[in-house]
Each structure stands twice: as structure tokens, then as C-alpha cells.
Short mmCIF file of N, CA, C and O in Angstrom, two decimals:
data_model
loop_
_atom_site.label_atom_id
_atom_site.label_comp_id
_atom_site.label_asym_id
_atom_site.label_seq_id
_atom_site.Cartn_x
_atom_site.Cartn_y
_atom_site.Cartn_z
N GLN U 1 10.79 9.17 14.50
CA GLN U 1 9.55 8.63 13.95
C GLN U 1 9.64 8.61 12.42
O GLN U 1 10.03 9.59 11.79
N VAL U 2 9.26 7.47 11.83
CA VAL U 2 9.31 7.34 10.39
C VAL U 2 8.05 7.94 9.78
O VAL U 2 6.93 7.62 10.20
N GLN U 3 8.24 8.79 8.81
CA GLN U 3 7.12 9.39 8.09
C GLN U 3 6.86 8.63 6.81
O GLN U 3 7.79 8.21 6.11
N LEU U 4 5.60 8.44 6.50
CA LEU U 4 5.18 7.74 5.29
C LEU U 4 4.34 8.67 4.43
O LEU U 4 3.51 9.43 4.96
N ALA U 5 4.54 8.61 3.14
CA ALA U 5 3.78 9.47 2.23
C ALA U 5 3.35 8.67 1.02
O ALA U 5 4.18 8.14 0.28
N GLU U 6 2.03 8.60 0.85
CA GLU U 6 1.45 7.87 -0.27
C GLU U 6 1.04 8.86 -1.37
O GLU U 6 0.65 9.99 -1.08
N SER U 7 1.10 8.38 -2.60
CA SER U 7 0.66 9.22 -3.72
C SER U 7 0.25 8.33 -4.89
O SER U 7 0.51 7.12 -4.88
N GLY U 8 -0.39 8.95 -5.87
CA GLY U 8 -0.74 8.24 -7.08
C GLY U 8 -2.20 7.88 -7.25
O GLY U 8 -2.59 7.35 -8.29
N GLY U 9 -3.00 8.18 -6.24
CA GLY U 9 -4.42 7.86 -6.35
C GLY U 9 -5.13 8.76 -7.34
O GLY U 9 -4.54 9.70 -7.89
N GLY U 10 -6.40 8.47 -7.56
CA GLY U 10 -7.18 9.30 -8.46
C GLY U 10 -8.50 8.66 -8.80
O GLY U 10 -8.89 7.65 -8.19
N LEU U 11 -9.17 9.25 -9.75
CA LEU U 11 -10.46 8.77 -10.23
C LEU U 11 -10.26 8.06 -11.56
O LEU U 11 -9.73 8.66 -12.50
N VAL U 12 -10.64 6.80 -11.60
CA VAL U 12 -10.51 6.03 -12.83
C VAL U 12 -11.79 5.26 -13.08
O VAL U 12 -12.62 5.10 -12.19
N GLN U 13 -11.91 4.77 -14.29
CA GLN U 13 -13.06 3.94 -14.63
C GLN U 13 -12.73 2.48 -14.36
O GLN U 13 -11.57 2.07 -14.34
N ALA U 14 -13.76 1.72 -14.14
CA ALA U 14 -13.58 0.28 -13.92
C ALA U 14 -12.81 -0.32 -15.09
O ALA U 14 -13.05 0.02 -16.25
N GLY U 15 -11.88 -1.21 -14.75
CA GLY U 15 -11.06 -1.85 -15.76
C GLY U 15 -9.73 -1.17 -16.01
O GLY U 15 -8.83 -1.77 -16.62
N GLN U 16 -9.62 0.06 -15.53
CA GLN U 16 -8.37 0.79 -15.73
C GLN U 16 -7.36 0.47 -14.63
O GLN U 16 -7.63 -0.32 -13.73
N SER U 17 -6.20 1.11 -14.73
CA SER U 17 -5.08 0.83 -13.81
C SER U 17 -4.60 2.08 -13.12
O SER U 17 -4.82 3.20 -13.60
N LEU U 18 -3.96 1.88 -11.98
CA LEU U 18 -3.30 2.95 -11.25
C LEU U 18 -2.03 2.38 -10.63
O LEU U 18 -1.97 1.19 -10.31
N ASN U 19 -1.05 3.26 -10.42
CA ASN U 19 0.17 2.85 -9.75
C ASN U 19 0.41 3.79 -8.57
O ASN U 19 0.58 4.99 -8.75
N LEU U 20 0.36 3.24 -7.39
CA LEU U 20 0.56 4.03 -6.18
C LEU U 20 2.01 3.94 -5.72
O LEU U 20 2.69 2.94 -5.97
N SER U 21 2.43 4.98 -5.03
CA SER U 21 3.79 5.01 -4.47
C SER U 21 3.73 5.32 -2.98
O SER U 21 2.83 6.02 -2.52
N CYS U 22 4.72 4.83 -2.28
CA CYS U 22 4.85 5.09 -0.85
C CYS U 22 6.32 5.35 -0.56
O CYS U 22 7.17 4.49 -0.83
N ILE U 23 6.59 6.53 -0.04
CA ILE U 23 7.97 6.88 0.32
C ILE U 23 8.08 6.89 1.84
O ILE U 23 7.24 7.46 2.53
N ALA U 24 9.14 6.27 2.33
CA ALA U 24 9.36 6.18 3.77
C ALA U 24 10.64 6.91 4.17
O ALA U 24 11.68 6.72 3.55
N SER U 25 10.53 7.71 5.20
CA SER U 25 11.70 8.45 5.68
C SER U 25 12.42 7.62 6.74
O SER U 25 12.50 8.02 7.90
N VAL U 26 12.93 6.48 6.32
CA VAL U 26 13.61 5.58 7.24
C VAL U 26 15.01 5.32 6.73
O VAL U 26 15.21 5.20 5.53
N SER U 27 15.96 5.24 7.61
CA SER U 27 17.34 5.11 7.17
C SER U 27 17.62 3.75 6.53
O SER U 27 18.32 3.67 5.52
N ASP U 28 17.04 2.68 7.08
CA ASP U 28 17.30 1.35 6.56
C ASP U 28 16.03 0.76 5.99
O ASP U 28 15.48 -0.21 6.52
N PHE U 29 15.54 1.33 4.90
CA PHE U 29 14.30 0.85 4.27
C PHE U 29 14.45 -0.59 3.80
O PHE U 29 13.50 -1.37 3.84
N SER U 30 15.63 -0.96 3.37
CA SER U 30 15.83 -2.29 2.79
C SER U 30 15.61 -3.41 3.81
O SER U 30 15.36 -4.55 3.42
N GLY U 31 15.68 -3.10 5.06
CA GLY U 31 15.51 -4.13 6.08
C GLY U 31 14.12 -4.25 6.64
O GLY U 31 13.87 -5.04 7.54
N VAL U 32 13.18 -3.47 6.09
CA VAL U 32 11.84 -3.38 6.68
C VAL U 32 10.80 -4.00 5.76
O VAL U 32 10.68 -3.60 4.60
N PRO U 33 10.03 -4.95 6.24
CA PRO U 33 8.89 -5.41 5.45
C PRO U 33 7.84 -4.30 5.41
O PRO U 33 7.71 -3.53 6.36
N MET U 34 7.14 -4.21 4.29
CA MET U 34 6.16 -3.14 4.12
C MET U 34 4.84 -3.72 3.62
O MET U 34 4.78 -4.85 3.12
N ALA U 35 3.80 -2.94 3.74
CA ALA U 35 2.48 -3.42 3.33
C ALA U 35 1.62 -2.26 2.85
O ALA U 35 1.86 -1.11 3.21
N TRP U 36 0.64 -2.62 2.06
CA TRP U 36 -0.38 -1.68 1.63
C TRP U 36 -1.68 -2.02 2.36
O TRP U 36 -2.04 -3.20 2.51
N TYR U 37 -2.37 -0.98 2.76
CA TYR U 37 -3.65 -1.11 3.44
C TYR U 37 -4.70 -0.30 2.67
O TYR U 37 -4.37 0.67 2.00
N ARG U 38 -5.94 -0.71 2.83
CA ARG U 38 -7.03 -0.01 2.16
C ARG U 38 -8.17 0.21 3.17
O ARG U 38 -8.52 -0.71 3.91
N GLN U 39 -8.71 1.40 3.12
CA GLN U 39 -9.89 1.68 3.95
C GLN U 39 -11.00 2.12 3.03
O GLN U 39 -11.00 3.23 2.49
N ALA U 40 -11.95 1.22 2.85
CA ALA U 40 -13.11 1.53 2.02
C ALA U 40 -14.09 2.36 2.83
O ALA U 40 -14.08 2.32 4.07
N PRO U 41 -14.95 3.11 2.17
CA PRO U 41 -15.92 3.95 2.88
C PRO U 41 -16.75 3.13 3.86
O PRO U 41 -17.32 2.11 3.49
N GLY U 42 -16.78 3.56 5.10
CA GLY U 42 -17.58 2.90 6.11
C GLY U 42 -17.00 1.60 6.64
O GLY U 42 -17.67 0.88 7.40
N LYS U 43 -15.77 1.29 6.26
CA LYS U 43 -15.17 0.03 6.69
C LYS U 43 -13.84 0.30 7.40
O LYS U 43 -13.27 1.38 7.30
N GLN U 44 -13.38 -0.71 8.09
CA GLN U 44 -12.10 -0.60 8.77
C GLN U 44 -10.96 -0.75 7.76
O GLN U 44 -11.11 -1.35 6.71
N ARG U 45 -9.83 -0.21 8.14
CA ARG U 45 -8.65 -0.36 7.30
C ARG U 45 -8.21 -1.83 7.31
O ARG U 45 -8.18 -2.46 8.37
N GLU U 46 -7.89 -2.35 6.13
CA GLU U 46 -7.48 -3.74 6.01
C GLU U 46 -6.18 -3.83 5.24
O GLU U 46 -5.90 -3.04 4.34
N LEU U 47 -5.40 -4.82 5.59
CA LEU U 47 -4.16 -5.09 4.87
C LEU U 47 -4.51 -5.82 3.58
O LEU U 47 -5.22 -6.82 3.61
N ILE U 48 -4.02 -5.34 2.45
CA ILE U 48 -4.34 -5.98 1.18
C ILE U 48 -3.14 -6.68 0.56
O ILE U 48 -3.31 -7.52 -0.32
N GLY U 49 -1.96 -6.34 1.00
CA GLY U 49 -0.79 -7.00 0.47
C GLY U 49 0.45 -6.53 1.19
O GLY U 49 0.47 -5.44 1.75
N ALA U 50 1.47 -7.38 1.17
CA ALA U 50 2.71 -7.06 1.87
C ALA U 50 3.89 -7.53 1.06
O ALA U 50 3.76 -8.40 0.19
N ILE U 51 5.03 -6.96 1.34
CA ILE U 51 6.26 -7.35 0.66
C ILE U 51 7.37 -7.45 1.69
O ILE U 51 7.53 -6.58 2.54
N THR U 52 8.11 -8.54 1.61
CA THR U 52 9.21 -8.72 2.55
C THR U 52 10.37 -7.81 2.17
O THR U 52 10.39 -7.21 1.09
N ASN U 53 11.34 -7.73 3.03
CA ASN U 53 12.50 -6.90 2.72
C ASN U 53 13.28 -7.44 1.53
O ASN U 53 14.03 -6.71 0.89
N THR U 54 13.06 -8.73 1.20
CA THR U 54 13.74 -9.33 0.05
C THR U 54 12.88 -9.32 -1.21
O THR U 54 13.29 -9.84 -2.24
N GLY U 55 11.69 -8.72 -1.12
CA GLY U 55 10.88 -8.54 -2.31
C GLY U 55 9.83 -9.60 -2.60
O GLY U 55 9.24 -9.60 -3.68
N ILE U 56 9.54 -10.45 -1.65
CA ILE U 56 8.48 -11.44 -1.84
C ILE U 56 7.17 -10.83 -1.41
O ILE U 56 7.02 -10.36 -0.28
N ALA U 57 6.20 -10.84 -2.32
CA ALA U 57 4.92 -10.19 -2.06
C ALA U 57 3.80 -11.20 -1.89
O ALA U 57 3.80 -12.25 -2.54
N THR U 58 2.87 -10.89 -1.03
CA THR U 58 1.68 -11.70 -0.81
C THR U 58 0.47 -10.78 -0.81
O THR U 58 0.59 -9.58 -0.53
N TYR U 59 -0.71 -11.35 -1.12
CA TYR U 59 -1.92 -10.54 -1.31
C TYR U 59 -3.14 -11.24 -0.72
O TYR U 59 -3.17 -12.46 -0.59
N ILE U 60 -4.15 -10.45 -0.44
CA ILE U 60 -5.42 -11.05 -0.10
C ILE U 60 -6.07 -11.56 -1.38
O ILE U 60 -5.71 -11.14 -2.49
N ASP U 61 -7.01 -12.47 -1.22
CA ASP U 61 -7.59 -13.14 -2.38
C ASP U 61 -8.22 -12.17 -3.37
O ASP U 61 -8.12 -12.35 -4.59
N SER U 62 -8.86 -11.13 -2.87
CA SER U 62 -9.64 -10.27 -3.76
C SER U 62 -8.76 -9.44 -4.70
O SER U 62 -9.27 -8.91 -5.70
N VAL U 63 -7.48 -9.30 -4.42
CA VAL U 63 -6.62 -8.52 -5.30
C VAL U 63 -5.54 -9.38 -5.97
O VAL U 63 -4.82 -8.91 -6.86
N GLU U 64 -5.44 -10.63 -5.54
CA GLU U 64 -4.44 -11.54 -6.11
C GLU U 64 -4.62 -11.62 -7.63
O GLU U 64 -5.74 -11.79 -8.14
N GLY U 65 -3.52 -11.47 -8.35
CA GLY U 65 -3.59 -11.55 -9.81
C GLY U 65 -3.87 -10.22 -10.49
O GLY U 65 -3.67 -10.08 -11.70
N ARG U 66 -4.35 -9.23 -9.73
CA ARG U 66 -4.63 -7.91 -10.30
C ARG U 66 -3.68 -6.84 -9.77
O ARG U 66 -3.36 -5.89 -10.48
N PHE U 67 -3.25 -7.00 -8.55
CA PHE U 67 -2.36 -6.03 -7.92
C PHE U 67 -0.95 -6.62 -7.81
O PHE U 67 -0.78 -7.83 -7.65
N ALA U 68 0.03 -5.75 -7.87
CA ALA U 68 1.42 -6.19 -7.72
C ALA U 68 2.19 -5.16 -6.89
O ALA U 68 2.18 -3.96 -7.21
N ILE U 69 2.81 -5.65 -5.85
CA ILE U 69 3.62 -4.79 -4.97
C ILE U 69 5.09 -4.97 -5.32
O ILE U 69 5.56 -6.10 -5.53
N SER U 70 5.79 -3.87 -5.38
CA SER U 70 7.23 -3.92 -5.61
C SER U 70 7.89 -2.84 -4.76
O SER U 70 7.20 -2.01 -4.15
N ARG U 71 9.19 -2.88 -4.71
CA ARG U 71 9.90 -1.89 -3.90
C ARG U 71 11.24 -1.56 -4.54
O ARG U 71 11.85 -2.40 -5.21
N ASP U 72 11.65 -0.33 -4.32
CA ASP U 72 12.96 0.14 -4.76
C ASP U 72 13.67 0.63 -3.50
O ASP U 72 13.42 1.74 -3.03
N ASN U 73 14.51 -0.22 -2.96
CA ASN U 73 15.13 0.11 -1.68
C ASN U 73 16.04 1.33 -1.77
O ASN U 73 16.15 2.10 -0.81
N ALA U 74 16.66 1.53 -2.91
CA ALA U 74 17.54 2.70 -3.07
C ALA U 74 16.75 4.00 -2.99
O ALA U 74 17.25 5.02 -2.49
N LYS U 75 15.51 3.96 -3.43
CA LYS U 75 14.64 5.14 -3.39
C LYS U 75 13.76 5.16 -2.16
O LYS U 75 12.95 6.08 -2.01
N LYS U 76 13.88 4.12 -1.33
CA LYS U 76 13.04 4.02 -0.13
C LYS U 76 11.57 4.14 -0.49
O LYS U 76 10.78 4.80 0.20
N THR U 77 11.20 3.47 -1.55
CA THR U 77 9.87 3.58 -2.10
C THR U 77 9.26 2.21 -2.36
O THR U 77 9.94 1.30 -2.84
N MET U 78 7.99 2.09 -2.06
CA MET U 78 7.22 0.89 -2.36
C MET U 78 6.13 1.29 -3.34
O MET U 78 5.62 2.41 -3.29
N TYR U 79 5.77 0.37 -4.21
CA TYR U 79 4.77 0.65 -5.24
C TYR U 79 3.63 -0.37 -5.15
O TYR U 79 3.80 -1.48 -4.68
N LEU U 80 2.48 0.06 -5.66
CA LEU U 80 1.34 -0.83 -5.79
C LEU U 80 0.75 -0.61 -7.18
O LEU U 80 0.12 0.41 -7.45
N GLN U 81 0.99 -1.56 -8.05
CA GLN U 81 0.41 -1.51 -9.39
C GLN U 81 -0.95 -2.19 -9.32
O GLN U 81 -1.04 -3.37 -8.96
N MET U 82 -1.98 -1.45 -9.65
CA MET U 82 -3.35 -1.98 -9.58
C MET U 82 -3.93 -2.02 -10.98
O MET U 82 -4.03 -0.99 -11.65
N ASN U 83 -4.30 -3.21 -11.40
CA ASN U 83 -4.86 -3.41 -12.73
C ASN U 83 -6.31 -3.90 -12.64
O ASN U 83 -6.72 -4.46 -11.61
N ASN U 84 -7.03 -3.70 -13.71
CA ASN U 84 -8.42 -4.18 -13.79
C ASN U 84 -9.20 -3.78 -12.54
O ASN U 84 -9.83 -4.62 -11.88
N LEU U 85 -9.17 -2.51 -12.25
CA LEU U 85 -9.82 -2.01 -11.04
C LEU U 85 -11.34 -2.13 -11.12
O LEU U 85 -11.93 -2.03 -12.20
N SER U 86 -11.92 -2.36 -9.97
CA SER U 86 -13.38 -2.41 -9.86
C SER U 86 -13.82 -1.44 -8.77
O SER U 86 -13.00 -0.96 -7.98
N SER U 87 -15.11 -1.20 -8.70
CA SER U 87 -15.63 -0.26 -7.71
C SER U 87 -15.31 -0.72 -6.28
O SER U 87 -15.18 0.10 -5.37
N GLU U 88 -15.15 -2.01 -6.10
CA GLU U 88 -14.83 -2.54 -4.77
C GLU U 88 -13.41 -2.19 -4.34
O GLU U 88 -13.05 -2.38 -3.17
N ASP U 89 -12.61 -1.70 -5.26
CA ASP U 89 -11.25 -1.29 -4.92
C ASP U 89 -11.19 0.17 -4.45
O ASP U 89 -10.13 0.65 -4.05
N SER U 90 -12.30 0.85 -4.51
CA SER U 90 -12.33 2.25 -4.08
C SER U 90 -12.03 2.36 -2.59
O SER U 90 -12.44 1.51 -1.80
N GLY U 91 -11.31 3.41 -2.23
CA GLY U 91 -10.98 3.63 -0.83
C GLY U 91 -9.73 4.46 -0.71
O GLY U 91 -9.17 4.91 -1.72
N VAL U 92 -9.31 4.65 0.52
CA VAL U 92 -8.06 5.36 0.77
C VAL U 92 -6.98 4.31 1.03
O VAL U 92 -7.16 3.41 1.85
N TYR U 93 -5.88 4.45 0.31
CA TYR U 93 -4.79 3.48 0.40
C TYR U 93 -3.65 4.06 1.25
O TYR U 93 -3.23 5.22 1.04
N TYR U 94 -3.18 3.25 2.15
CA TYR U 94 -2.10 3.62 3.05
C TYR U 94 -0.97 2.60 2.97
O TYR U 94 -1.19 1.44 2.61
N CYS U 95 0.20 3.02 3.36
CA CYS U 95 1.30 2.08 3.50
C CYS U 95 1.82 2.15 4.93
O CYS U 95 1.66 3.15 5.63
N ASN U 96 2.41 1.05 5.34
CA ASN U 96 3.03 0.99 6.66
C ASN U 96 3.77 -0.33 6.74
O ASN U 96 3.71 -1.16 5.83
N THR U 97 4.47 -0.54 7.80
CA THR U 97 5.08 -1.83 8.00
C THR U 97 4.09 -2.76 8.70
O THR U 97 3.37 -2.34 9.60
N PRO U 98 4.02 -4.02 8.29
CA PRO U 98 3.15 -4.97 8.98
C PRO U 98 3.81 -5.55 10.23
O PRO U 98 3.20 -6.31 10.97
N HIS U 99 5.04 -5.15 10.46
CA HIS U 99 5.81 -5.65 11.60
C HIS U 99 5.34 -4.90 12.84
O HIS U 99 5.75 -3.77 13.11
N THR U 100 4.53 -5.56 13.63
CA THR U 100 3.88 -4.89 14.76
C THR U 100 4.87 -4.41 15.81
O THR U 100 4.58 -3.45 16.53
N ARG U 101 6.02 -5.03 15.91
CA ARG U 101 6.99 -4.62 16.92
C ARG U 101 7.59 -3.25 16.65
O ARG U 101 8.01 -2.56 17.57
N ILE U 102 7.64 -2.88 15.37
CA ILE U 102 8.27 -1.60 15.05
C ILE U 102 7.27 -0.56 14.54
O ILE U 102 7.63 0.60 14.33
N ARG U 103 5.99 -0.99 14.35
CA ARG U 103 5.03 -0.06 13.77
C ARG U 103 4.83 1.18 14.62
O ARG U 103 4.49 2.24 14.11
N GLY U 104 5.06 1.05 15.89
CA GLY U 104 4.91 2.21 16.77
C GLY U 104 5.84 3.35 16.40
O GLY U 104 5.59 4.51 16.78
N HIS U 105 6.89 3.05 15.67
CA HIS U 105 7.84 4.07 15.24
C HIS U 105 7.47 4.66 13.89
O HIS U 105 8.17 5.53 13.39
N TYR U 106 6.39 4.17 13.29
CA TYR U 106 5.97 4.60 11.96
C TYR U 106 4.67 5.40 12.08
O TYR U 106 3.71 4.92 12.68
N THR U 107 4.66 6.55 11.48
CA THR U 107 3.47 7.41 11.49
C THR U 107 2.66 7.19 10.21
O THR U 107 3.20 7.32 9.11
N TRP U 108 1.39 6.88 10.39
CA TRP U 108 0.52 6.71 9.22
C TRP U 108 0.49 8.00 8.41
O TRP U 108 0.40 9.10 8.96
N GLY U 109 0.57 7.86 7.11
CA GLY U 109 0.46 9.02 6.24
C GLY U 109 -0.99 9.40 6.02
O GLY U 109 -1.90 8.81 6.62
N GLN U 110 -1.19 10.35 5.15
CA GLN U 110 -2.55 10.83 4.84
C GLN U 110 -3.29 9.85 3.95
O GLN U 110 -4.51 9.91 3.84
N GLY U 111 -2.54 8.96 3.31
CA GLY U 111 -3.17 8.05 2.38
C GLY U 111 -3.40 8.71 1.03
O GLY U 111 -3.26 9.93 0.87
N THR U 112 -3.75 7.89 0.07
CA THR U 112 -4.08 8.41 -1.25
C THR U 112 -5.40 7.77 -1.69
O THR U 112 -5.58 6.56 -1.57
N GLN U 113 -6.31 8.60 -2.14
CA GLN U 113 -7.66 8.11 -2.42
C GLN U 113 -7.77 7.57 -3.84
O GLN U 113 -7.31 8.20 -4.80
N VAL U 114 -8.42 6.44 -3.92
CA VAL U 114 -8.71 5.80 -5.21
C VAL U 114 -10.22 5.70 -5.35
O VAL U 114 -10.89 5.16 -4.47
N ILE U 115 -10.72 6.22 -6.44
CA ILE U 115 -12.14 6.13 -6.72
C ILE U 115 -12.30 5.48 -8.08
O ILE U 115 -11.76 5.96 -9.08
N VAL U 116 -13.02 4.37 -8.08
CA VAL U 116 -13.24 3.64 -9.32
C VAL U 116 -14.72 3.76 -9.70
O VAL U 116 -15.60 3.32 -8.95
N SER U 117 -14.96 4.37 -10.81
CA SER U 117 -16.34 4.58 -11.25
C SER U 117 -16.76 3.46 -12.22
O SER U 117 -15.93 2.92 -12.97
N THR U 118 -18.04 3.16 -12.17
CA THR U 118 -18.55 2.10 -13.05
C THR U 118 -19.25 2.69 -14.25
O THR U 118 -19.49 3.88 -14.33
#
């Protein structure tokens, strides 16, 4: 079972930035597409962006242009650079693979909490 560990969250003011990290205990990280998910208070977890194994990233409209996903395959780590944060970005951020066929082998981590104050 692949273990995932997110870090980098915190309390920031609106307009500020944060950089989240996700480390995966998988032998072939370079071959796995990955994604960031967010669970806002009282809401379901949603996918906010994904990155292919070759480094092409896509985003939902609400974070497009403000968030950037990258990955370092040698470190088995994915990053989420979040800029110009707003209160609507508050929530717990998780990483996982969006590939439903293999997600069963991936264990959700604890997530990392982001709180954006106005």
C-alpha cells in the first residue's frame, strides 16, 4: 500500500502564498499521475488540480492562474504552489492519484490544513 504524506499548510492572510508538499512511498513515482484535492469545511473533497507523469498540469477554474502543481520524481514529491490565497481556499488539502484503477493501492494521508484569514 502506498502511503501519502502532505505538509506545508498553515494560517495565512488573504493574498499571501503557501507551498504544499506531498511525498509518496511508491517505487515508481515517475509513472503515476497525481492530483491535489481540497476539502472545505462542510463540503465534500474535490479535485482541484492534477499533473501527469510527464508534468502537464490542469486545474479547476477557481484556482487556475493562482495555483501551480509541479513534481520532482527523484524525490517522489509533488508540490502545490498557491498564490493570492482567498478565504475560499481554506480547507484540508490532500494528495492522491486520480487514476481510479490504482487508487485502491494508495492510502489517503492526514492532509494538511490551510486557513486563509481575511
